[in-house]
mmCIF file of C-alpha atoms and ligand atoms in Angstrom:
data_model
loop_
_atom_site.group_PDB
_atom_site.id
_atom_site.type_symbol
_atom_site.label_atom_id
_atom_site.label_comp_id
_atom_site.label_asym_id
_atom_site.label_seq_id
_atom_site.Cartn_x
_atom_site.Cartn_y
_atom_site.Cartn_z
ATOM 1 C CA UNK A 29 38.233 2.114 10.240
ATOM 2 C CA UNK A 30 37.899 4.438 7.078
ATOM 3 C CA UNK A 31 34.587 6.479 7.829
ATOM 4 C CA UNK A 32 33.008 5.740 4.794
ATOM 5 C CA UNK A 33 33.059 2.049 5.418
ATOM 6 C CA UNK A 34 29.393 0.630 5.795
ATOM 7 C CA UNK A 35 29.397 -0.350 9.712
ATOM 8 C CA UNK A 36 26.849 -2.901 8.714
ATOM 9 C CA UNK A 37 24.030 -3.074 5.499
ATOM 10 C CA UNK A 38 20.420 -4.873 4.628
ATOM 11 C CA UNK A 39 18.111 -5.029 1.899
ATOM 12 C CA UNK A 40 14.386 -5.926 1.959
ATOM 13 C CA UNK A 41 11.598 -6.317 -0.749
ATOM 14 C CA UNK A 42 8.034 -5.609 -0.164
ATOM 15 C CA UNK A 43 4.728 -5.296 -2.468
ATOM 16 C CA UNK A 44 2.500 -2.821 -2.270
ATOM 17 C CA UNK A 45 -1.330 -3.497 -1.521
ATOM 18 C CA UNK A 46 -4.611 -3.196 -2.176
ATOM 19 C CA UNK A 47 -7.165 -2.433 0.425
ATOM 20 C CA UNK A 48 -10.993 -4.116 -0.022
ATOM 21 C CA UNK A 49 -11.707 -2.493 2.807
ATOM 22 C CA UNK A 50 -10.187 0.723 3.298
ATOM 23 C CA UNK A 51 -8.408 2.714 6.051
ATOM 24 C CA UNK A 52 -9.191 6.738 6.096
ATOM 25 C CA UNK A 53 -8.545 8.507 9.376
ATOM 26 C CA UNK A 54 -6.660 7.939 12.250
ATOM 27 C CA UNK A 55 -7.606 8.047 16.112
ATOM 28 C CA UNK A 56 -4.342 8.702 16.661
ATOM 29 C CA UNK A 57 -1.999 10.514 13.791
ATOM 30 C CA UNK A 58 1.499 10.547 15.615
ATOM 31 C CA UNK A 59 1.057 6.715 15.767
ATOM 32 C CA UNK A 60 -0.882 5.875 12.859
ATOM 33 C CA UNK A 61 -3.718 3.811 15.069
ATOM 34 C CA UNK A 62 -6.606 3.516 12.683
ATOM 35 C CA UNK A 63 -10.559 4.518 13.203
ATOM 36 C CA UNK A 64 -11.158 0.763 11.633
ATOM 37 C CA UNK A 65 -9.741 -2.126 10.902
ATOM 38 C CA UNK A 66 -8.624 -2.858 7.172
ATOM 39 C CA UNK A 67 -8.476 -5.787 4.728
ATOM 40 C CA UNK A 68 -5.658 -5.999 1.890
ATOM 41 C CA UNK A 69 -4.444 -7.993 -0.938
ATOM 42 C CA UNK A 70 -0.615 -7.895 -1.678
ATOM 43 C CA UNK A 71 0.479 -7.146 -5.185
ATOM 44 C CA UNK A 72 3.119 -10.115 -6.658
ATOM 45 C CA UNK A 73 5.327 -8.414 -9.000
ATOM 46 C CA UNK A 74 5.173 -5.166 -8.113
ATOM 47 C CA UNK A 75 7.621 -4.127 -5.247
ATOM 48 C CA UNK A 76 10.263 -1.900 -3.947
ATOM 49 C CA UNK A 77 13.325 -2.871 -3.257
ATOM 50 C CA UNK A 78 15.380 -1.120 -0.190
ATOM 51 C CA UNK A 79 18.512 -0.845 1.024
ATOM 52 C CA UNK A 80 19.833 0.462 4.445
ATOM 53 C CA UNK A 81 23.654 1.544 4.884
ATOM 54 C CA UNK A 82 24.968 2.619 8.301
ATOM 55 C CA UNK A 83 27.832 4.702 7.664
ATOM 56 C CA UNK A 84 29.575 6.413 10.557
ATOM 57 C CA UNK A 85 30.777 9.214 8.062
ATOM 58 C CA UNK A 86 26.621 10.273 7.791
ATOM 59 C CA UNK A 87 26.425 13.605 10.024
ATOM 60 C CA UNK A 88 22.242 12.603 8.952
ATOM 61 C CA UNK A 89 20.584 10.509 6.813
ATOM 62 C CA UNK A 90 20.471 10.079 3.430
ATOM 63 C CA UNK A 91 17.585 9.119 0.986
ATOM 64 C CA UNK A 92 17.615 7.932 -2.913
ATOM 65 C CA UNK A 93 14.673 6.786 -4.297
ATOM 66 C CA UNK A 94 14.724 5.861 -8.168
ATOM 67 C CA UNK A 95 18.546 6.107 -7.974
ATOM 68 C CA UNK A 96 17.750 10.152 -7.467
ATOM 69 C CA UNK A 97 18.232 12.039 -4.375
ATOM 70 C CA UNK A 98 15.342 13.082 -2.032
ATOM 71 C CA UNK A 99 15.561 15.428 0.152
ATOM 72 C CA UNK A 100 12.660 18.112 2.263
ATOM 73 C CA UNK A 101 9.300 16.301 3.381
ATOM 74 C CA UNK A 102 10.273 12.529 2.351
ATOM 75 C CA UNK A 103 13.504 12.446 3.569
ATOM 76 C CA UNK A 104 12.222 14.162 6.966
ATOM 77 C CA UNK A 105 9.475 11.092 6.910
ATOM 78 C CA UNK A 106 12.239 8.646 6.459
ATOM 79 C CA UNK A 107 14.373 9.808 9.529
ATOM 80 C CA UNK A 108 11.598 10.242 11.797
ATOM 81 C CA UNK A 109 11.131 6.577 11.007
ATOM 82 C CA UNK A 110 14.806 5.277 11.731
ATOM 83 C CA UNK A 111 14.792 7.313 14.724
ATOM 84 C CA UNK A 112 11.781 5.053 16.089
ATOM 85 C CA UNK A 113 14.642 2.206 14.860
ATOM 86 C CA UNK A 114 17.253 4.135 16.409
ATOM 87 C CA UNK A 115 15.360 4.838 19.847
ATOM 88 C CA UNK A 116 15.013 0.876 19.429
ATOM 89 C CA UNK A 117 18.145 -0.496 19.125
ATOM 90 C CA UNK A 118 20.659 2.121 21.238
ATOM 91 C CA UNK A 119 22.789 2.816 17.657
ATOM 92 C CA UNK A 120 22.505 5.939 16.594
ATOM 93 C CA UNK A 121 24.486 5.692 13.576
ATOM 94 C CA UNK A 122 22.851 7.524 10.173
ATOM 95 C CA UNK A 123 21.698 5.680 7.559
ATOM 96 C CA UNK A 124 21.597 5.890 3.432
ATOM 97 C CA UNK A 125 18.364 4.630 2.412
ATOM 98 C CA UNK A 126 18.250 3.771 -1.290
ATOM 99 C CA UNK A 127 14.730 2.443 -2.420
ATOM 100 C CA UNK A 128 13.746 1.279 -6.118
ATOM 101 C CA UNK A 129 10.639 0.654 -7.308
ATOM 102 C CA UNK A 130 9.273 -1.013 -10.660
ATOM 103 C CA UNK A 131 6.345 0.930 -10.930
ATOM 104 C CA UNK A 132 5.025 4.318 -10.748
ATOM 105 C CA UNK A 133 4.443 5.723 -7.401
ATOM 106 C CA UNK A 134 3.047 8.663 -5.843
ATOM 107 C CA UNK A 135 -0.399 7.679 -7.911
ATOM 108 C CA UNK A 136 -2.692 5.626 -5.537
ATOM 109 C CA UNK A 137 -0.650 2.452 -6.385
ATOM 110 C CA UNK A 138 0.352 2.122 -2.318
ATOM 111 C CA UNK A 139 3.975 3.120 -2.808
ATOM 112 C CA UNK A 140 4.191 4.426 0.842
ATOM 113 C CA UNK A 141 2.926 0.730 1.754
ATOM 114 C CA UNK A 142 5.830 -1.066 -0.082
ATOM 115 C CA UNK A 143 8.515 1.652 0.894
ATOM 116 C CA UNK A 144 7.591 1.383 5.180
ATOM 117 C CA UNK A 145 7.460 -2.086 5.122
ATOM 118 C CA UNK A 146 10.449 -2.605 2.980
ATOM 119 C CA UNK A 147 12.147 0.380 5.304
ATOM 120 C CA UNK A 148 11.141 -1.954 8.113
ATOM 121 C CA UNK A 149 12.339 -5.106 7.719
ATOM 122 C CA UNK A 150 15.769 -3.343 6.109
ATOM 123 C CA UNK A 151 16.290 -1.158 8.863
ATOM 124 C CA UNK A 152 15.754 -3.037 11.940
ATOM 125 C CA UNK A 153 18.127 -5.708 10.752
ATOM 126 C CA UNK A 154 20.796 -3.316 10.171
ATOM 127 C CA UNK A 155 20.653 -1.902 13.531
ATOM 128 C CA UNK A 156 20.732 -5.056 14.398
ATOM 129 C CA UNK A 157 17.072 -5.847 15.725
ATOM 130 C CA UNK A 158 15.498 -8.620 15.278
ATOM 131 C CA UNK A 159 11.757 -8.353 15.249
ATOM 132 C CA UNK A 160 8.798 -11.326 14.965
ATOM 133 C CA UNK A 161 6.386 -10.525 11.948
ATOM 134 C CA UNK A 162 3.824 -8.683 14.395
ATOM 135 C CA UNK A 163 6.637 -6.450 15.418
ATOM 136 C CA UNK A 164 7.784 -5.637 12.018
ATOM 137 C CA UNK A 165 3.953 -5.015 10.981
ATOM 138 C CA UNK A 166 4.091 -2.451 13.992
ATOM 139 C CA UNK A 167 7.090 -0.778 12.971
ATOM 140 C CA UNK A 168 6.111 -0.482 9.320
ATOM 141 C CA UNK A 169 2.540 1.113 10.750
ATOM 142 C CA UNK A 170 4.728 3.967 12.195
ATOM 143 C CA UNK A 171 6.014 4.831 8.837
ATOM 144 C CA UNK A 172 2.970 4.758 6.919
ATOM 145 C CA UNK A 173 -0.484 3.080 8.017
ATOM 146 C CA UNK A 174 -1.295 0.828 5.246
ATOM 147 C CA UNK A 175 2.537 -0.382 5.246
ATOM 148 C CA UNK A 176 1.567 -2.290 8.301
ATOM 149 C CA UNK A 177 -0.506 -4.484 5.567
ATOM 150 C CA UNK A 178 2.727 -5.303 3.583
ATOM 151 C CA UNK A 179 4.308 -6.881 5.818
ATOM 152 C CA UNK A 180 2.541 -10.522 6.420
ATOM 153 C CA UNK A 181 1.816 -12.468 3.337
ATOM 154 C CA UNK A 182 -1.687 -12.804 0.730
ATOM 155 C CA UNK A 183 -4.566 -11.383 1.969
ATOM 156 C CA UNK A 184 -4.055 -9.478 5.654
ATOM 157 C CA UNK A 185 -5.917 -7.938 7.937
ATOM 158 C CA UNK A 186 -5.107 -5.061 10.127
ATOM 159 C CA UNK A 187 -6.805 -5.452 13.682
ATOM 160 C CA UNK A 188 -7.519 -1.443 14.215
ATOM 161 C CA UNK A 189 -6.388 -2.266 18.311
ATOM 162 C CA UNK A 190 -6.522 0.134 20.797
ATOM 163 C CA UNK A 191 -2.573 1.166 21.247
ATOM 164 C CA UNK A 192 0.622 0.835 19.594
ATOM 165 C CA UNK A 193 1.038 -2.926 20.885
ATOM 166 C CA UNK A 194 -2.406 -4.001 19.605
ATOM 167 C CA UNK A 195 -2.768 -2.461 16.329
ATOM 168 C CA UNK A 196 -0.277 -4.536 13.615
ATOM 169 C CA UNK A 197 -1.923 -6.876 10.561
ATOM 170 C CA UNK A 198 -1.618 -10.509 10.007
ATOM 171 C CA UNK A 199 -2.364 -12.649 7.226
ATOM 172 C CA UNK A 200 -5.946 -14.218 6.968
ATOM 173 C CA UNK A 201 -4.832 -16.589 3.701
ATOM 174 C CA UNK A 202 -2.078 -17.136 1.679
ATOM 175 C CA UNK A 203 -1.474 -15.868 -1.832
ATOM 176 C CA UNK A 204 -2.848 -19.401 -3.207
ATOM 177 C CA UNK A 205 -5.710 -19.500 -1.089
ATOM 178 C CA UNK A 206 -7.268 -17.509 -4.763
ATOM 179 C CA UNK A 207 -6.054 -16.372 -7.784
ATOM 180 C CA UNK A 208 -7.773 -12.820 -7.560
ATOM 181 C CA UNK A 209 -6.592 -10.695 -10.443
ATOM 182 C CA UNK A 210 -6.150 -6.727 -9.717
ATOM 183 C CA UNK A 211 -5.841 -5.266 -13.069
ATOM 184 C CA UNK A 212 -4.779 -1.639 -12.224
ATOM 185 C CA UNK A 213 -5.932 0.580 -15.106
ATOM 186 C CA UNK A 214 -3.461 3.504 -15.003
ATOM 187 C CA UNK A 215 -5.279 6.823 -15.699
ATOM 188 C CA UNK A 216 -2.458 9.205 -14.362
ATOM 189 C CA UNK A 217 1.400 8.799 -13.421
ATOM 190 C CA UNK A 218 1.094 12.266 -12.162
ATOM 191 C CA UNK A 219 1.967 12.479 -7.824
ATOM 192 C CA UNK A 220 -1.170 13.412 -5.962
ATOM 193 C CA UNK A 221 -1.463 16.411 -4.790
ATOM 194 C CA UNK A 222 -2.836 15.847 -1.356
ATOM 195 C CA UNK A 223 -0.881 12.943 0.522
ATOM 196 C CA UNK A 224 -2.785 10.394 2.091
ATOM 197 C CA UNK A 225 -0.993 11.406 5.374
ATOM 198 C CA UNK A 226 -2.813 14.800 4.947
ATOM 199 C CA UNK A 227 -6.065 13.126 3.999
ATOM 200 C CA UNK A 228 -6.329 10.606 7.352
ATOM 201 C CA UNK A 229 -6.170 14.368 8.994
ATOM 202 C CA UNK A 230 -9.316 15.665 7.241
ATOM 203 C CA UNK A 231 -11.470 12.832 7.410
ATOM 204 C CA UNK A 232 -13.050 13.851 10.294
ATOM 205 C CA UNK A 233 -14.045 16.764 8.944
ATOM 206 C CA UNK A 234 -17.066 14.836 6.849
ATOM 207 C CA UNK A 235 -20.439 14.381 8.691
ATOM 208 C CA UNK A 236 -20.578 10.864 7.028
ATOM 209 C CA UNK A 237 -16.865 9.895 8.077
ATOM 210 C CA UNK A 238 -18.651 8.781 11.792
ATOM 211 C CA UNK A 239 -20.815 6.249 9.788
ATOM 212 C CA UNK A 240 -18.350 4.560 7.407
ATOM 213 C CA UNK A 241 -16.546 4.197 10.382
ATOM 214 C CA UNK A 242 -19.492 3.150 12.861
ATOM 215 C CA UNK A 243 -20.194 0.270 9.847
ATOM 216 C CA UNK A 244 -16.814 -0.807 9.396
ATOM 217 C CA UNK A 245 -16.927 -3.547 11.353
ATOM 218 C CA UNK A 246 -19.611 -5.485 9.727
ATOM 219 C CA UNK A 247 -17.890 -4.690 5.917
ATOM 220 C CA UNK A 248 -14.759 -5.910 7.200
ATOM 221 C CA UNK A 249 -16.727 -9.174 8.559
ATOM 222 C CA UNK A 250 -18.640 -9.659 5.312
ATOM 223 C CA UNK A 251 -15.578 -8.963 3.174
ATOM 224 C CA UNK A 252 -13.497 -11.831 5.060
ATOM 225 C CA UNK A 253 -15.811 -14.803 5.057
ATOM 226 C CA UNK A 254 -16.499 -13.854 1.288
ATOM 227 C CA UNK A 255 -12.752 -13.895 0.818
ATOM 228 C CA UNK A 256 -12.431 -17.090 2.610
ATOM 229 C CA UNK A 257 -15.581 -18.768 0.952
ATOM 230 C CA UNK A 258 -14.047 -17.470 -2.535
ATOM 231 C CA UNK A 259 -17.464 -15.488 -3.031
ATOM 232 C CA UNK A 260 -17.042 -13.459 -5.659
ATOM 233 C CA UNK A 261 -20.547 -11.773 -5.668
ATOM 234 C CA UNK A 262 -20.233 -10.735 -2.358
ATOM 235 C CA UNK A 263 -16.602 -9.757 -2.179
ATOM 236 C CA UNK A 264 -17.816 -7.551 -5.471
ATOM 237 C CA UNK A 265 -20.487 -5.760 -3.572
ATOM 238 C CA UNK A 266 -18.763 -5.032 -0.248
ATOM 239 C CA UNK A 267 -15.369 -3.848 -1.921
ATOM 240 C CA UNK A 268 -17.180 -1.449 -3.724
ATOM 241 C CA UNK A 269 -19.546 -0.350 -1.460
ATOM 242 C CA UNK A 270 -16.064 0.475 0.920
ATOM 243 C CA UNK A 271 -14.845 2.112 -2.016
ATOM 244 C CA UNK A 272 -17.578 4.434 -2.512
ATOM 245 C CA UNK A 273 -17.792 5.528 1.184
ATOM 246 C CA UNK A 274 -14.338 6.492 1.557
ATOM 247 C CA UNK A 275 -14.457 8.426 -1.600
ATOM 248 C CA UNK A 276 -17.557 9.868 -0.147
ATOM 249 C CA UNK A 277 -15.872 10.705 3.385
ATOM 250 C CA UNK A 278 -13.029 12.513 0.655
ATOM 251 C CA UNK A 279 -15.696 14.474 -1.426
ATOM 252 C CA UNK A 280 -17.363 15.810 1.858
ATOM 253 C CA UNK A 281 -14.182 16.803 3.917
ATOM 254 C CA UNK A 282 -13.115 20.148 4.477
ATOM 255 C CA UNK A 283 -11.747 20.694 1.776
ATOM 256 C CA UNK A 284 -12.754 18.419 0.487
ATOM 257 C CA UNK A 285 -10.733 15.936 -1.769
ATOM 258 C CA UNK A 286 -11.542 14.581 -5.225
ATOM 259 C CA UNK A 287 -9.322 12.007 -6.536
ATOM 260 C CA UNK A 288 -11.309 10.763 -9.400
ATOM 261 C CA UNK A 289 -10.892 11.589 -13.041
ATOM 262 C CA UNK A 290 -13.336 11.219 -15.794
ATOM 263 C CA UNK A 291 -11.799 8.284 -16.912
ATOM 264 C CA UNK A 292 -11.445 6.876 -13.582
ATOM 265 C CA UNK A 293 -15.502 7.447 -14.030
ATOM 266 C CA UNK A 294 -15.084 5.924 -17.180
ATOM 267 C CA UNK A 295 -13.560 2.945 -15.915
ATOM 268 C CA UNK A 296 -15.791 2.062 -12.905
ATOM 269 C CA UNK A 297 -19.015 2.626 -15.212
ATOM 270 C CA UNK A 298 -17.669 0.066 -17.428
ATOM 271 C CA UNK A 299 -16.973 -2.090 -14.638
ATOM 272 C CA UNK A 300 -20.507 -2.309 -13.459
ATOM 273 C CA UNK A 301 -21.631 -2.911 -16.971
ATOM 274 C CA UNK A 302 -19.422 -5.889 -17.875
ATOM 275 C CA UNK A 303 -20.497 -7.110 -14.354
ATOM 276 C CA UNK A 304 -24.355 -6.678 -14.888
ATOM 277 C CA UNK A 305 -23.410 -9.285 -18.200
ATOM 278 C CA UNK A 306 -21.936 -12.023 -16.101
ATOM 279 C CA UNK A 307 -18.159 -11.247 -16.132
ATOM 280 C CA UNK A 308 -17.014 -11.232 -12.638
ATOM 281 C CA UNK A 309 -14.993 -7.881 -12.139
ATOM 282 C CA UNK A 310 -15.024 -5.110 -9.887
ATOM 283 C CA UNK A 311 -13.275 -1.980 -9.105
ATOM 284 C CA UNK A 312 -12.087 -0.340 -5.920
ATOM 285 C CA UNK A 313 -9.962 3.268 -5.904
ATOM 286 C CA UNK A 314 -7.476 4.429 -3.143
ATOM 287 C CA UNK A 315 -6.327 8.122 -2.799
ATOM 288 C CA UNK A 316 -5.552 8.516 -6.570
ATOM 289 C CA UNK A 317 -7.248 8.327 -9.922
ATOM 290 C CA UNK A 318 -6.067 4.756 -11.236
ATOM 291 C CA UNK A 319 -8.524 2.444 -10.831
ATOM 292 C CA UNK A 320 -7.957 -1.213 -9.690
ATOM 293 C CA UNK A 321 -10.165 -3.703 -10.926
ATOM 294 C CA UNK A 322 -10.586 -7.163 -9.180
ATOM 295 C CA UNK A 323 -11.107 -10.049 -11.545
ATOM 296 C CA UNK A 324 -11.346 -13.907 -11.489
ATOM 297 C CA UNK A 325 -8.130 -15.049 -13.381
ATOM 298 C CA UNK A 326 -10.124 -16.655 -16.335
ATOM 299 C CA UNK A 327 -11.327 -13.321 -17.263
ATOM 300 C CA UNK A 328 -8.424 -10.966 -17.109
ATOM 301 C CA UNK A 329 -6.938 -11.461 -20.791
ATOM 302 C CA UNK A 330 -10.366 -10.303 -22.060
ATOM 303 C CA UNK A 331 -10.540 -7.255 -19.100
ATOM 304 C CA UNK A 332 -7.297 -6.154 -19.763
ATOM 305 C CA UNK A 333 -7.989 -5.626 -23.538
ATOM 306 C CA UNK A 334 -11.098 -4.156 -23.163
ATOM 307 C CA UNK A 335 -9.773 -1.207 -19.977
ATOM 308 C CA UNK A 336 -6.775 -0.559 -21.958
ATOM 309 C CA UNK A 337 -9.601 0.521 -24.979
ATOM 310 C CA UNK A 338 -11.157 3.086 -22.518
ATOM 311 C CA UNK A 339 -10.486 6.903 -23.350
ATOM 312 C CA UNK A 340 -8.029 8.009 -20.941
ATOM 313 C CA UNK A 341 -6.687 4.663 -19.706
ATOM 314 C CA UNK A 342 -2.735 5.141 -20.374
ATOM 315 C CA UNK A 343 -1.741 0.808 -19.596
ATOM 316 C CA UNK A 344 -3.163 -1.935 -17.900
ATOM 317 C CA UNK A 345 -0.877 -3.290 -14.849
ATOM 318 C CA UNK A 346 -1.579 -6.846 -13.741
ATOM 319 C CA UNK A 347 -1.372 -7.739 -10.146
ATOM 320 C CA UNK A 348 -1.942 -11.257 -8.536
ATOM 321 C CA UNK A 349 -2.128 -12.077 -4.870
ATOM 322 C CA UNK A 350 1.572 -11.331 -3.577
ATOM 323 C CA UNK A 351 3.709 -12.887 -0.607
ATOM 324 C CA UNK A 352 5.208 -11.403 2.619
ATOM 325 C CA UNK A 353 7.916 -8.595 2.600
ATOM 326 C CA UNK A 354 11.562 -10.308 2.405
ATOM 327 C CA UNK A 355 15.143 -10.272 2.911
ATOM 328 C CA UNK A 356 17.484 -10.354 -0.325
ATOM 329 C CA UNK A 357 20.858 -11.147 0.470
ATOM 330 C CA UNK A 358 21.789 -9.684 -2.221
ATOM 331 C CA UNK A 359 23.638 -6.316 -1.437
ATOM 332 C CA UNK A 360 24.093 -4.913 -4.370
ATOM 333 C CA UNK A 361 22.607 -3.534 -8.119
ATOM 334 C CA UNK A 362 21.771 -5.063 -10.856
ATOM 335 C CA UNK A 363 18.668 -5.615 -9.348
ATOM 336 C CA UNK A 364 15.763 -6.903 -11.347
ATOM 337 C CA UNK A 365 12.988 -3.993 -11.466
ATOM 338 C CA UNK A 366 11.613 -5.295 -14.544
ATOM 339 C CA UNK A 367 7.561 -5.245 -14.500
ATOM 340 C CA UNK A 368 5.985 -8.764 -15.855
ATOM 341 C CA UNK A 369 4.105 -8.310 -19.091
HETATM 342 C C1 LIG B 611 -6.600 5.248 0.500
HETATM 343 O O1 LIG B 611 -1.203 4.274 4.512
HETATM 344 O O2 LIG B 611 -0.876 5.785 2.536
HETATM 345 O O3 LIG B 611 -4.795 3.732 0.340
HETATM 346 O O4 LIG B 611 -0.402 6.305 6.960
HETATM 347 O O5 LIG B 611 -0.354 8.564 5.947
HETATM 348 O O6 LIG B 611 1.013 6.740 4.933
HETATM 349 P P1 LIG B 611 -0.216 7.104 5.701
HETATM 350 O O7 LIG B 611 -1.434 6.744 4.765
HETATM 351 P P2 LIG B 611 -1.579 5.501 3.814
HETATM 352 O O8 LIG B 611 -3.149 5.526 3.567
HETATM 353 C C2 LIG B 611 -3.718 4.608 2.709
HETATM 354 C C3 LIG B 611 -5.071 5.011 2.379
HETATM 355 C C4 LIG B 611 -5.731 4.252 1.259
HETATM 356 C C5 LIG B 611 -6.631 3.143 1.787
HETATM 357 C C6 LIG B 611 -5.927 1.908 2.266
HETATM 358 O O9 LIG B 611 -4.893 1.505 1.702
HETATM 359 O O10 LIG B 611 -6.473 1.275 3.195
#
């Protein structure tokens, strides 16, 4: 065999989500366990697409995201993910990773989610594994926390758990069980500056990180059975209200982190306001200054006109509830990266 010949290939989509109620801090970092338990929406439409090669000719792994080469921090996150796949299946063949995405990452739209659980499902079966959803969730967690939440379909919750085995996410309704509408008001392309990854470290560092997490439990409890009742008035005040105290737990840790932009200030202000006049929107922010806004679907040609006329707000990007990550049997590009209008 030539050594450049692929000894075996896969390709996996995922979406990236978006937490109602967030995870921020870990009990355990090397594993990614969480302090709470987490509740997510996928994103239909949005998604990144990636490939695994195994290619005896590799003396390590290789990494292309964007059809550019990666190399330092990211690529050194990628391999110490394939060597938990490696350590798994007994091959320890390297790997070219090539991962596309169709919209702009590094910006608190979850790239890292979409990328581990896409990683996951496109790694293990080219080593040849074949994992049960749970198992896959698991895997993905390793990579990046929230990537755990990519993995099952709709709206998912991560169980926190207690070890590696018990801590994976599962779906609590399917993408039809609502037509939610995240309208994700783009204030910034720019890459953060501090990682999530280094942010779950410094958590603890904030007196009031104890009692977001100490109250988690009941938030995560109010936010499901208003999910499941379709409640919009109380999945409004309780996804906020999560929002605000992890941003809180960022603005008090040492040092402390500030994500939010004036516009992202803007935005949320604006939020509250159309809310207060009957139109049922809200907003939530993860570890960037984009701002995603929840919306019932009859409402979002009107929001999406009226955040795209806020100072500051550089496009609108329209999300609705999006499946489970995915095999494509395609193999190879063109691949269709387009984002719907
Ligand atoms: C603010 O999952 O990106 O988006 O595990 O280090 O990759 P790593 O962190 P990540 O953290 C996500 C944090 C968040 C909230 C959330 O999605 O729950």
């Amino acid at each position: 065999m030539r050594p450049d010949v692929p000894l075996s290939t896969a390709i996996a989509v995922a979406h990236p989500n978006i937490a109602f109620i967030k995870y921020w801090g870990n009990r355990d970092h090397a594993l990614n366990l969480p302090m709470n338990g987490s509740l997510s929406m996928n994103l239909a439409g949005l998604m990144t697409r990636t490939r695994v090669t195994l290619m005896a000719s590799l003396q390590s792994d290789r990494l292309f995201i964007d059809d550019e080469e990666v190399r330092d921090a990211p690529l050194h996150r990628v391999s110490s993910f394939l060597e938990h796949v490696r350590r798994m299946s007994g091959n320890e063949t390297c790997a070219l990773v090539e991962s596309w995405n169709n919209f702009p990452i590094g910006t608190g739209i979850a790239s890292s989610a979409s990328a581990f659980a896409a990683l996951s499902l496109a790694a293990s079966r080219a080593y040849g594994l074949s994992l049960d959803e749970a198992a896959l969730s698991r895997l993905a967690r390793l990579g990046s926390g929230s990537a755990c939440r990519s993995v099952p379909a709709g709206f998912v919750e991560w169980f926190a758990g207690k070890d590696d085995a018990s801590s994976y996410a599962a779906s609590i309704a399917p993408p039809e069980h609502w037509k939610l509408i995240d309208l994700i008001a783009v204030v910034s392309q720019e890459r953060k500056l501090i990682s999530s990854k280094e942010g779950h470290r410094l958590a603890a560092s904030s007196i009031l990180q104890a009692a977001r997490v100490e109250d988690a439990p009941r938030r995560l409890k109010v936010c499901r059975e208003a999910l499941l009742a379709r409640d919009f008035a109380q999945l409004s005040e309780i996804v906020e209200l999560d929002s605000n105290l992890m941003h809180a737990v960022m603005m008090t840790s040492s040092p402390p982190l500030l994500y939010w932009q004036p516009a992202t200030l803007e935005i949320m202000h604006a939020v509250v306001r159309w809310r207060q006049a009957g139109i049922p929107a809200c907003y939530t922010t993860d570890a960037g200054p984009n701002v995603h806004v929840l919306c019932l679907e009859e409402w979002k040609e009107w929001l999406c006109k009226a955040l795209g006329e806020i100072k500051g707000v550089s496009r609108v990007i329209e999300a609705s509830p999006g499946g489970a990550a995915y095999y494509e049997e395609r193999l190879s590009p063109p691949f269709d990266t387009s984002l719907p209008e």
